mmCIF file of C-alpha atoms in Angstrom:
data_model
loop_
_atom_site.group_PDB
_atom_site.id
_atom_site.type_symbol
_atom_site.label_atom_id
_atom_site.label_comp_id
_atom_site.label_asym_id
_atom_site.label_seq_id
_atom_site.Cartn_x
_atom_site.Cartn_y
_atom_site.Cartn_z
ATOM 1 C CA MET V 6 -17.781 42.553 -13.264
ATOM 2 C CA SER V 7 -15.188 41.435 -15.739
ATOM 3 C CA GLU V 8 -15.054 38.087 -17.336
ATOM 4 C CA GLN V 9 -11.878 37.307 -15.319
ATOM 5 C CA GLU V 10 -13.581 38.204 -12.122
ATOM 6 C CA VAL V 11 -16.558 36.056 -12.978
ATOM 7 C CA ARG V 12 -14.309 33.007 -13.638
ATOM 8 C CA LYS V 13 -12.484 33.629 -10.292
ATOM 9 C CA VAL V 14 -15.772 33.663 -8.462
ATOM 10 C CA GLN V 15 -16.906 30.380 -10.235
ATOM 11 C CA ASP V 16 -13.673 28.755 -9.436
ATOM 12 C CA VAL V 17 -13.958 29.593 -5.640
ATOM 13 C CA GLN V 18 -17.625 28.246 -5.597
ATOM 14 C CA GLN V 19 -16.537 25.084 -7.386
ATOM 15 C CA ALA V 20 -13.689 24.569 -4.849
ATOM 16 C CA ARG V 21 -16.142 25.070 -1.996
ATOM 17 C CA GLU V 22 -18.524 22.469 -3.497
ATOM 18 C CA VAL V 23 -15.726 19.848 -3.859
ATOM 19 C CA GLN V 24 -14.633 20.476 -0.246
ATOM 20 C CA ASN V 25 -18.222 20.151 1.009
ATOM 21 C CA MET V 26 -18.583 16.902 -0.950
ATOM 22 C CA ARG V 27 -15.390 15.539 0.634
ATOM 23 C CA GLU V 28 -16.469 16.466 4.088
ATOM 24 C CA VAL V 29 -19.848 14.755 3.609
ATOM 25 C CA GLN V 30 -17.891 11.726 2.469
ATOM 26 C CA GLY V 31 -15.944 11.896 5.680
ATOM 27 C CA VAL V 32 -12.600 13.185 4.289
ATOM 28 C CA ARG V 33 -11.198 16.583 4.273
ATOM 29 C CA GLU V 34 -7.722 17.989 3.248
ATOM 30 C CA VAL V 35 -5.750 20.276 5.415
ATOM 31 C CA GLN V 36 -2.584 21.578 3.624
ATOM 32 C CA GLY V 37 -2.712 18.574 1.274
ATOM 33 C CA VAL V 38 -2.991 16.035 4.177
ATOM 34 C CA ARG V 39 -6.212 13.845 3.964
ATOM 35 C CA GLU V 40 -7.894 13.079 7.180
ATOM 36 C CA VAL V 41 -11.030 10.926 7.635
ATOM 37 C CA GLN V 42 -13.680 12.467 9.935
ATOM 38 C CA GLY V 43 -15.356 9.274 11.011
ATOM 39 C CA VAL V 44 -18.302 8.723 8.618
ATOM 40 C CA ARG V 45 -19.241 5.089 7.934
ATOM 41 C CA GLU V 46 -18.392 3.717 4.472
ATOM 42 C CA ALA V 47 -20.989 3.696 1.702
ATOM 43 C CA PRO V 48 -22.358 0.270 0.751
ATOM 44 C CA GLY V 49 -20.139 -1.611 -1.588
ATOM 45 C CA VAL V 50 -16.987 0.327 -0.757
ATOM 46 C CA ARG V 51 -13.943 -1.825 -0.166
ATOM 47 C CA ALA V 52 -12.550 -0.254 3.041
ATOM 48 C CA VAL V 53 -10.396 -1.103 6.072
ATOM 49 C CA SER V 54 -9.030 0.769 9.069
ATOM 50 C CA ILE V 55 -5.600 -0.212 10.326
ATOM 51 C CA ILE V 56 -4.854 0.629 14.014
ATOM 52 C CA GLY V 57 -1.151 0.340 14.817
ATOM 53 C CA LEU V 58 1.605 1.232 12.274
ATOM 54 C CA GLY V 59 4.628 -0.659 13.235
ATOM 55 C CA PRO V 60 6.398 -2.662 10.428
ATOM 56 C CA MET V 61 3.516 -5.132 10.186
ATOM 57 C CA GLY V 62 0.806 -2.526 10.305
ATOM 58 C CA ARG V 63 2.387 -0.378 7.552
ATOM 59 C CA ALA V 64 2.965 -3.565 5.396
ATOM 60 C CA MET V 65 -0.719 -4.462 5.755
ATOM 61 C CA ALA V 66 -1.865 -0.916 4.958
ATOM 62 C CA SER V 67 0.364 -0.899 1.810
ATOM 63 C CA ALA V 68 -1.076 -4.217 0.700
ATOM 64 C CA PHE V 69 -4.662 -3.000 0.941
ATOM 65 C CA LEU V 70 -3.762 0.219 -0.934
ATOM 66 C CA ASP V 71 -2.090 -1.843 -3.628
ATOM 67 C CA LYS V 72 -5.440 -3.723 -4.167
ATOM 68 C CA GLY V 73 -7.507 -0.440 -4.370
ATOM 69 C CA TYR V 74 -8.962 -0.414 -0.847
ATOM 70 C CA ARG V 75 -9.814 2.839 0.938
ATOM 71 C CA VAL V 76 -7.472 2.577 3.911
ATOM 72 C CA THR V 77 -7.796 4.608 6.956
ATOM 73 C CA VAL V 78 -4.825 4.612 9.336
ATOM 74 C CA TRP V 79 -4.301 5.639 12.931
ATOM 75 C CA ASN V 80 -1.235 5.512 15.184
ATOM 76 C CA ARG V 81 -0.509 7.026 18.546
ATOM 77 C CA THR V 82 2.643 8.486 16.782
ATOM 78 C CA ALA V 83 0.952 10.192 13.894
ATOM 79 C CA GLY V 84 4.057 10.719 11.885
ATOM 80 C CA LYS V 85 4.242 6.960 11.180
ATOM 81 C CA ALA V 86 1.338 7.396 8.745
ATOM 82 C CA ASP V 87 3.059 10.003 6.663
ATOM 83 C CA GLU V 88 4.294 7.567 3.852
ATOM 84 C CA LEU V 89 0.986 5.859 3.738
ATOM 85 C CA VAL V 90 -0.932 9.062 3.412
ATOM 86 C CA ALA V 91 1.401 10.101 0.577
ATOM 87 C CA ALA V 92 0.509 6.737 -1.085
ATOM 88 C CA GLY V 93 -3.328 7.434 -0.771
ATOM 89 C CA ALA V 94 -4.314 6.365 2.794
ATOM 90 C CA ASP V 95 -6.521 8.544 4.888
ATOM 91 C CA ARG V 96 -5.055 9.595 8.191
ATOM 92 C CA ALA V 97 -7.790 9.468 10.961
ATOM 93 C CA ALA V 98 -7.739 12.591 12.994
ATOM 94 C CA THR V 99 -8.781 10.593 15.976
ATOM 95 C CA LEU V 100 -8.946 6.995 17.118
ATOM 96 C CA HIS V 101 -12.783 7.460 17.163
ATOM 97 C CA ASP V 102 -12.684 8.378 13.552
ATOM 98 C CA ALA V 103 -10.564 5.500 12.622
ATOM 99 C CA LEU V 104 -12.929 3.030 14.218
ATOM 100 C CA THR V 105 -16.100 4.522 12.742
ATOM 101 C CA ALA V 106 -14.634 5.042 9.170
ATOM 102 C CA CYS V 107 -15.568 1.446 8.206
ATOM 103 C CA GLU V 108 -16.811 -1.791 9.576
ATOM 104 C CA LEU V 109 -13.517 -3.861 9.171
ATOM 105 C CA VAL V 110 -10.825 -2.760 11.680
ATOM 106 C CA VAL V 111 -7.442 -4.525 11.782
ATOM 107 C CA LEU V 112 -5.314 -4.270 14.869
ATOM 108 C CA SER V 113 -1.664 -4.566 14.509
ATOM 109 C CA LEU V 114 -0.570 -4.094 18.139
ATOM 110 C CA THR V 115 1.950 -5.888 20.324
ATOM 111 C CA ASP V 116 -0.563 -7.708 22.482
ATOM 112 C CA HIS V 117 -3.944 -7.538 24.158
ATOM 113 C CA HIS V 118 -2.529 -5.104 26.796
ATOM 114 C CA ALA V 119 -1.718 -2.771 24.072
ATOM 115 C CA MET V 120 -5.221 -3.222 22.517
ATOM 116 C CA TYR V 121 -6.986 -2.325 25.808
ATOM 117 C CA ALA V 122 -4.600 0.598 26.197
ATOM 118 C CA VAL V 123 -5.472 1.985 22.874
ATOM 119 C CA LEU V 124 -9.228 1.112 22.444
ATOM 120 C CA GLU V 125 -10.424 1.726 26.040
ATOM 121 C CA SER V 126 -10.537 5.570 25.079
ATOM 122 C CA ALA V 127 -12.958 4.974 22.320
ATOM 123 C CA THR V 128 -15.286 2.036 23.299
ATOM 124 C CA GLU V 129 -18.351 3.950 22.168
ATOM 125 C CA ALA V 130 -17.072 3.672 18.562
ATOM 126 C CA LEU V 131 -16.824 -0.192 18.725
ATOM 127 C CA SER V 132 -20.423 -1.082 18.227
ATOM 128 C CA GLY V 133 -20.958 -2.613 14.789
ATOM 129 C CA ARG V 134 -17.223 -3.041 14.030
ATOM 130 C CA VAL V 135 -15.400 -6.244 13.166
ATOM 131 C CA LEU V 136 -12.141 -6.247 15.080
ATOM 132 C CA VAL V 137 -9.444 -8.476 13.635
ATOM 133 C CA ASN V 138 -6.576 -8.605 16.203
ATOM 134 C CA LEU V 139 -3.344 -9.716 14.437
ATOM 135 C CA GLY V 140 -1.071 -9.136 17.409
ATOM 136 C CA SER V 141 0.440 -12.044 19.322
ATOM 137 C CA ASP V 142 -0.811 -13.218 22.739
ATOM 138 C CA THR V 143 -2.197 -16.279 24.581
ATOM 139 C CA PRO V 144 -5.350 -18.273 23.813
ATOM 140 C CA GLU V 145 -6.866 -17.130 27.154
ATOM 141 C CA ASN V 146 -6.218 -13.577 26.559
ATOM 142 C CA ALA V 147 -7.799 -13.842 23.036
ATOM 143 C CA ARG V 148 -10.928 -15.351 24.527
ATOM 144 C CA SER V 149 -11.164 -12.585 27.177
ATOM 145 C CA ALA V 150 -10.607 -9.973 24.370
ATOM 146 C CA ALA V 151 -13.498 -11.485 22.360
ATOM 147 C CA ARG V 152 -15.750 -11.248 25.358
ATOM 148 C CA TRP V 153 -14.616 -7.630 26.030
ATOM 149 C CA ALA V 154 -15.256 -6.762 22.330
ATOM 150 C CA SER V 155 -18.721 -8.445 22.316
ATOM 151 C CA GLY V 156 -19.593 -6.498 25.387
ATOM 152 C CA HIS V 157 -18.992 -3.272 23.440
ATOM 153 C CA GLY V 158 -21.036 -4.493 20.431
ATOM 154 C CA ALA V 159 -18.176 -5.616 18.183
ATOM 155 C CA ARG V 160 -17.511 -8.966 16.544
ATOM 156 C CA TYR V 161 -14.013 -10.305 17.070
ATOM 157 C CA LEU V 162 -11.466 -12.537 15.096
ATOM 158 C CA THR V 163 -8.180 -13.607 16.466
ATOM 159 C CA GLY V 164 -5.382 -13.932 13.847
ATOM 160 C CA GLY V 165 -2.062 -15.663 13.951
ATOM 161 C CA VAL V 166 0.064 -14.296 11.027
ATOM 162 C CA GLN V 167 2.559 -16.753 9.671
ATOM 163 C CA ALA V 168 4.532 -14.175 7.641
ATOM 164 C CA SER V 169 7.033 -11.350 8.274
ATOM 165 C CA PRO V 170 6.209 -7.772 7.134
ATOM 166 C CA PRO V 171 8.006 -8.195 3.691
ATOM 167 C CA ASP V 172 5.870 -11.330 2.966
ATOM 168 C CA ILE V 173 2.567 -9.472 3.495
ATOM 169 C CA GLY V 174 0.643 -9.516 0.183
ATOM 170 C CA ARG V 175 2.816 -12.240 -1.392
ATOM 171 C CA PRO V 176 1.562 -15.736 -2.148
ATOM 172 C CA GLY V 177 2.703 -18.777 -0.162
ATOM 173 C CA PHE V 178 1.921 -17.440 3.391
ATOM 174 C CA SER V 179 -1.068 -17.918 5.623
ATOM 175 C CA THR V 180 -2.777 -16.558 8.730
ATOM 176 C CA PHE V 181 -4.732 -18.622 11.333
ATOM 177 C CA TYR V 182 -8.052 -17.151 12.169
ATOM 178 C CA SER V 183 -10.765 -18.010 14.788
ATOM 179 C CA GLY V 184 -13.809 -16.381 16.328
ATOM 180 C CA SER V 185 -16.875 -15.136 14.592
ATOM 181 C CA LYS V 186 -17.496 -17.298 11.489
ATOM 182 C CA GLU V 187 -19.954 -14.720 10.218
ATOM 183 C CA ALA V 188 -17.482 -11.998 10.400
ATOM 184 C CA PHE V 189 -14.710 -14.119 8.804
ATOM 185 C CA ASP V 190 -17.012 -15.139 5.838
ATOM 186 C CA ALA V 191 -18.038 -11.494 5.394
ATOM 187 C CA HIS V 192 -14.489 -10.244 5.218
ATOM 188 C CA ARG V 193 -12.573 -13.217 3.974
ATOM 189 C CA GLU V 194 -11.734 -11.552 0.637
ATOM 190 C CA ALA V 195 -10.203 -8.476 2.401
ATOM 191 C CA LEU V 196 -8.220 -10.746 4.778
ATOM 192 C CA GLU V 197 -6.895 -12.633 1.796
ATOM 193 C CA VAL V 198 -5.265 -9.455 0.517
ATOM 194 C CA LEU V 199 -2.714 -9.909 3.327
ATOM 195 C CA THR V 200 -2.154 -13.663 3.261
ATOM 196 C CA GLY V 201 -4.031 -16.866 2.663
ATOM 197 C CA THR V 202 -6.511 -17.632 5.288
ATOM 198 C CA ASP V 203 -6.992 -20.674 7.625
ATOM 199 C CA PHE V 204 -10.107 -20.548 9.775
ATOM 200 C CA ARG V 205 -9.763 -22.942 12.606
ATOM 201 C CA GLY V 206 -13.087 -22.575 14.435
ATOM 202 C CA GLU V 207 -15.355 -20.215 16.470
ATOM 203 C CA ASP V 208 -13.319 -20.495 19.599
ATOM 204 C CA PRO V 209 -11.445 -17.167 19.657
ATOM 205 C CA GLY V 210 -8.400 -18.850 21.256
ATOM 206 C CA LEU V 211 -7.816 -21.367 18.598
ATOM 207 C CA ALA V 212 -5.939 -19.195 16.256
ATOM 208 C CA ALA V 213 -3.649 -18.216 19.085
ATOM 209 C CA VAL V 214 -3.161 -21.903 20.012
ATOM 210 C CA TYR V 215 -1.997 -22.726 16.518
ATOM 211 C CA TYR V 216 0.223 -19.628 16.371
ATOM 212 C CA GLN V 217 1.907 -20.176 19.734
ATOM 213 C CA VAL V 218 2.384 -23.971 18.860
ATOM 214 C CA GLY V 219 4.265 -22.820 15.802
ATOM 215 C CA MET V 220 6.269 -20.284 17.817
ATOM 216 C CA ASP V 221 7.145 -22.930 20.400
ATOM 217 C CA LEU V 222 8.471 -25.208 17.690
ATOM 218 C CA PHE V 223 10.343 -22.358 15.955
ATOM 219 C CA TRP V 224 12.071 -20.868 18.949
ATOM 220 C CA THR V 225 13.122 -24.106 20.502
ATOM 221 C CA THR V 226 14.476 -25.214 17.238
ATOM 222 C CA VAL V 227 16.405 -21.936 16.863
ATOM 223 C CA LEU V 228 17.727 -22.279 20.359
ATOM 224 C CA GLY V 229 18.907 -25.918 19.678
ATOM 225 C CA TRP V 230 20.623 -24.739 16.455
ATOM 226 C CA LEU V 231 22.325 -21.823 18.252
ATOM 227 C CA HIS V 232 23.543 -24.095 21.073
ATOM 228 C CA ALA V 233 24.927 -26.594 18.455
ATOM 229 C CA LEU V 234 26.698 -23.712 16.678
ATOM 230 C CA ALA V 235 28.198 -22.546 20.022
ATOM 231 C CA LEU V 236 29.419 -26.132 20.758
ATOM 232 C CA ALA V 237 30.873 -26.370 17.226
ATOM 233 C CA ASP V 238 32.609 -22.851 17.626
ATOM 234 C CA ALA V 239 34.195 -24.023 20.969
ATOM 235 C CA HIS V 240 35.987 -26.595 18.912
ATOM 236 C CA GLY V 241 36.993 -24.269 16.178
ATOM 237 C CA VAL V 242 34.301 -25.264 13.679
ATOM 238 C CA PRO V 243 32.576 -22.235 12.023
ATOM 239 C CA ALA V 244 28.737 -22.212 11.484
ATOM 240 C CA GLU V 245 29.188 -22.287 7.679
ATOM 241 C CA GLU V 246 30.857 -25.725 8.027
ATOM 242 C CA ILE V 247 27.928 -26.942 10.164
ATOM 243 C CA LEU V 248 25.301 -25.679 7.801
ATOM 244 C CA PRO V 249 25.156 -28.845 5.568
ATOM 245 C CA SER V 250 24.860 -31.430 8.479
ATOM 246 C CA ALA V 251 22.423 -29.087 10.305
ATOM 247 C CA SER V 252 20.239 -28.761 7.129
ATOM 248 C CA SER V 253 20.395 -32.556 6.757
ATOM 249 C CA VAL V 254 19.108 -33.089 10.310
ATOM 250 C CA LEU V 255 16.139 -30.729 9.775
ATOM 251 C CA ALA V 256 15.458 -32.131 6.343
ATOM 252 C CA GLY V 257 14.663 -35.566 7.880
ATOM 253 C CA MET V 258 12.214 -34.023 10.350
ATOM 254 C CA PRO V 259 9.012 -34.218 8.133
ATOM 255 C CA ASP V 260 9.452 -38.008 7.815
ATOM 256 C CA PHE V 261 10.136 -38.290 11.645
ATOM 257 C CA LEU V 262 7.025 -36.309 12.381
ATOM 258 C CA ALA V 263 4.854 -38.126 9.965
ATOM 259 C CA HIS V 264 5.824 -41.523 11.439
ATOM 260 C CA TYR V 265 5.435 -40.573 15.037
ATOM 261 C CA THR V 266 2.344 -38.407 14.875
ATOM 262 C CA PRO V 267 -0.293 -41.150 14.571
ATOM 263 C CA ARG V 268 1.372 -42.975 17.458
ATOM 264 C CA ILE V 269 1.299 -39.919 19.694
ATOM 265 C CA ASP V 270 -2.407 -39.275 18.963
ATOM 266 C CA ALA V 271 -3.045 -42.861 19.925
ATOM 267 C CA ARG V 272 -0.830 -42.500 23.023
ATOM 268 C CA GLU V 273 1.307 -45.409 21.773
ATOM 269 C CA TYR V 274 5.001 -45.314 22.208
ATOM 270 C CA PRO V 275 6.623 -48.669 21.243
ATOM 271 C CA GLY V 276 10.319 -48.800 21.510
ATOM 272 C CA ASP V 277 10.620 -50.654 18.181
ATOM 273 C CA ILE V 278 12.954 -47.995 16.509
ATOM 274 C CA GLU V 279 14.589 -46.236 19.541
ATOM 275 C CA LYS V 280 14.153 -46.154 23.236
ATOM 276 C CA LEU V 281 14.111 -43.507 25.833
ATOM 277 C CA THR V 282 17.131 -45.040 27.602
ATOM 278 C CA MET V 283 19.029 -44.294 24.281
ATOM 279 C CA GLY V 284 17.899 -40.668 24.366
ATOM 280 C CA VAL V 285 19.059 -40.383 28.036
ATOM 281 C CA ALA V 286 22.565 -41.551 27.242
ATOM 282 C CA SER V 287 22.810 -39.431 24.006
ATOM 283 C CA VAL V 288 21.693 -36.192 25.727
ATOM 284 C CA ASP V 289 24.028 -36.901 28.590
ATOM 285 C CA HIS V 290 26.900 -37.119 26.123
ATOM 286 C CA VAL V 291 25.864 -33.717 24.603
ATOM 287 C CA LEU V 292 25.886 -32.254 28.183
ATOM 288 C CA GLN V 293 29.315 -33.595 28.906
ATOM 289 C CA THR V 294 30.671 -32.416 25.595
ATOM 290 C CA ALA V 295 29.244 -28.813 26.280
ATOM 291 C CA ARG V 296 30.592 -28.747 29.788
ATOM 292 C CA ASP V 297 34.107 -29.832 28.718
ATOM 293 C CA ALA V 298 34.002 -27.105 25.977
ATOM 294 C CA GLY V 299 32.960 -24.342 28.495
ATOM 295 C CA VAL V 300 29.633 -23.966 26.667
ATOM 296 C CA ASP V 301 26.415 -23.141 28.581
ATOM 297 C CA THR V 302 24.636 -26.376 29.607
ATOM 298 C CA SER V 303 21.281 -25.007 30.443
ATOM 299 C CA LEU V 304 19.545 -26.447 27.337
ATOM 300 C CA PRO V 305 20.929 -30.067 27.359
ATOM 301 C CA ARG V 306 20.446 -30.120 31.202
ATOM 302 C CA ALA V 307 16.765 -29.215 30.731
ATOM 303 C CA VAL V 308 16.309 -31.862 28.031
ATOM 304 C CA LEU V 309 18.140 -34.541 30.090
ATOM 305 C CA GLU V 310 15.977 -33.755 33.171
ATOM 306 C CA ILE V 311 12.773 -34.360 31.084
ATOM 307 C CA PHE V 312 14.149 -37.544 29.692
ATOM 308 C CA ARG V 313 15.034 -38.826 33.031
ATOM 309 C CA HIS V 314 11.572 -38.012 34.464
ATOM 310 C CA GLY V 315 10.153 -40.054 31.643
ATOM 311 C CA ALA V 316 12.380 -43.015 32.368
ATOM 312 C CA ALA V 317 11.477 -42.734 36.118
ATOM 313 C CA ALA V 318 7.767 -42.780 35.167
ATOM 314 C CA GLY V 319 8.204 -46.157 33.521
ATOM 315 C CA TYR V 320 8.936 -45.189 29.917
ATOM 316 C CA ALA V 321 12.621 -46.196 29.842
ATOM 317 C CA ASP V 322 12.053 -48.970 27.076
ATOM 318 C CA SER V 323 9.479 -46.907 25.193
ATOM 319 C CA SER V 324 10.120 -44.535 22.462
ATOM 320 C CA ALA V 325 11.672 -41.146 23.400
ATOM 321 C CA THR V 326 8.443 -39.666 22.225
ATOM 322 C CA SER V 327 6.832 -40.995 25.443
ATOM 323 C CA VAL V 328 8.139 -38.003 27.308
ATOM 324 C CA ILE V 329 5.106 -36.128 25.967
ATOM 325 C CA GLU V 330 3.364 -37.680 28.947
ATOM 326 C CA VAL V 331 5.694 -35.939 31.175
ATOM 327 C CA LEU V 332 5.208 -32.563 29.278
ATOM 328 C CA ARG V 333 1.497 -32.961 29.476
ATOM 329 C CA SER V 334 1.518 -32.857 33.161
ATOM 330 C CA ARG V 335 2.420 -29.866 35.385
ATOM 331 C CA ASN V 336 2.895 -31.946 38.374
ATOM 332 C CA PRO V 337 5.608 -34.698 38.199
ATOM 333 C CA ALA V 338 3.650 -36.618 40.764
ATOM 334 C CA ARG V 339 0.794 -37.043 38.229
ATOM 335 C CA TYR V 340 2.899 -38.601 35.455
ATOM 336 C CA THR V 341 1.321 -41.572 33.908
ATOM 337 C CA SER V 342 3.404 -44.502 34.825
ATOM 338 C CA GLY V 343 3.943 -47.546 32.607
ATOM 339 C CA SER V 344 5.865 -48.519 29.517
ATOM 340 C CA GLN V 345 4.375 -49.078 26.016
ATOM 341 C CA ALA V 346 5.772 -52.140 24.401
#
């Protein structure tokens, strides 16, 4: 055998040894595409699996890759992983492989219905995993999901991300977490690759509570702003001209909230600065202005109805913040009656 033939045989043997080693480690290459085969990580390896590769899931996977993590990705539409694989991620051949590739599994799915639809086909692979669900849903659904995960041997964390995909991995943003404190402590360093962390307690529903409270405030504020712009537009005033006054109103809100928050926690609503009767008159004027301009009146009508319920319940001379007593009750007949002087 010639020297050239000997070298060729040696090269083939070496290539086989490398391939065997990669398959033992749980990764193989098929035509240059890396796929993980479902072997649990070695001790000390910084690894994470990402399930769901929408804009948020892809941003999270990229952030982990940037920090040197071994990232395994899986998505029902496999092609969404192509760019991540090119950047160094391992594409799981199956959902089972993605779940068993490492302990920490981050779910970036729409809601818990999507979680069940995806994971039900591989529940046998959940035992020993830490599931971090960063999709949006209700507190009760989060608690049910935690019980479901526990029934399959997994620890569960609910997350409420307060960042958009472009903000993942950047300072100044945070995520609410709740659920298994042990799991949170074990993987806090990894979770802080994405955003800052704010653990709210072991109740799996708490992170969803904090997140949905923020969404409640955000969307009602946005809707109020849009209604104000529609009202301005009906009078020929463009949004750009409203921007300074709208910004001024919102800039005063932190002081407003700081003043009234202790009173609301104490359930005290003295009408020393403003009264609900003033609010009723003010919102009625907004309603009439919108009606005269041909603008939709659904929003001011809803606000006026709540204010009038509060006044009828005995809070007319109390602060407008007293309507929280109306909002606390699903049944108008159960409103707490009586003014707070």
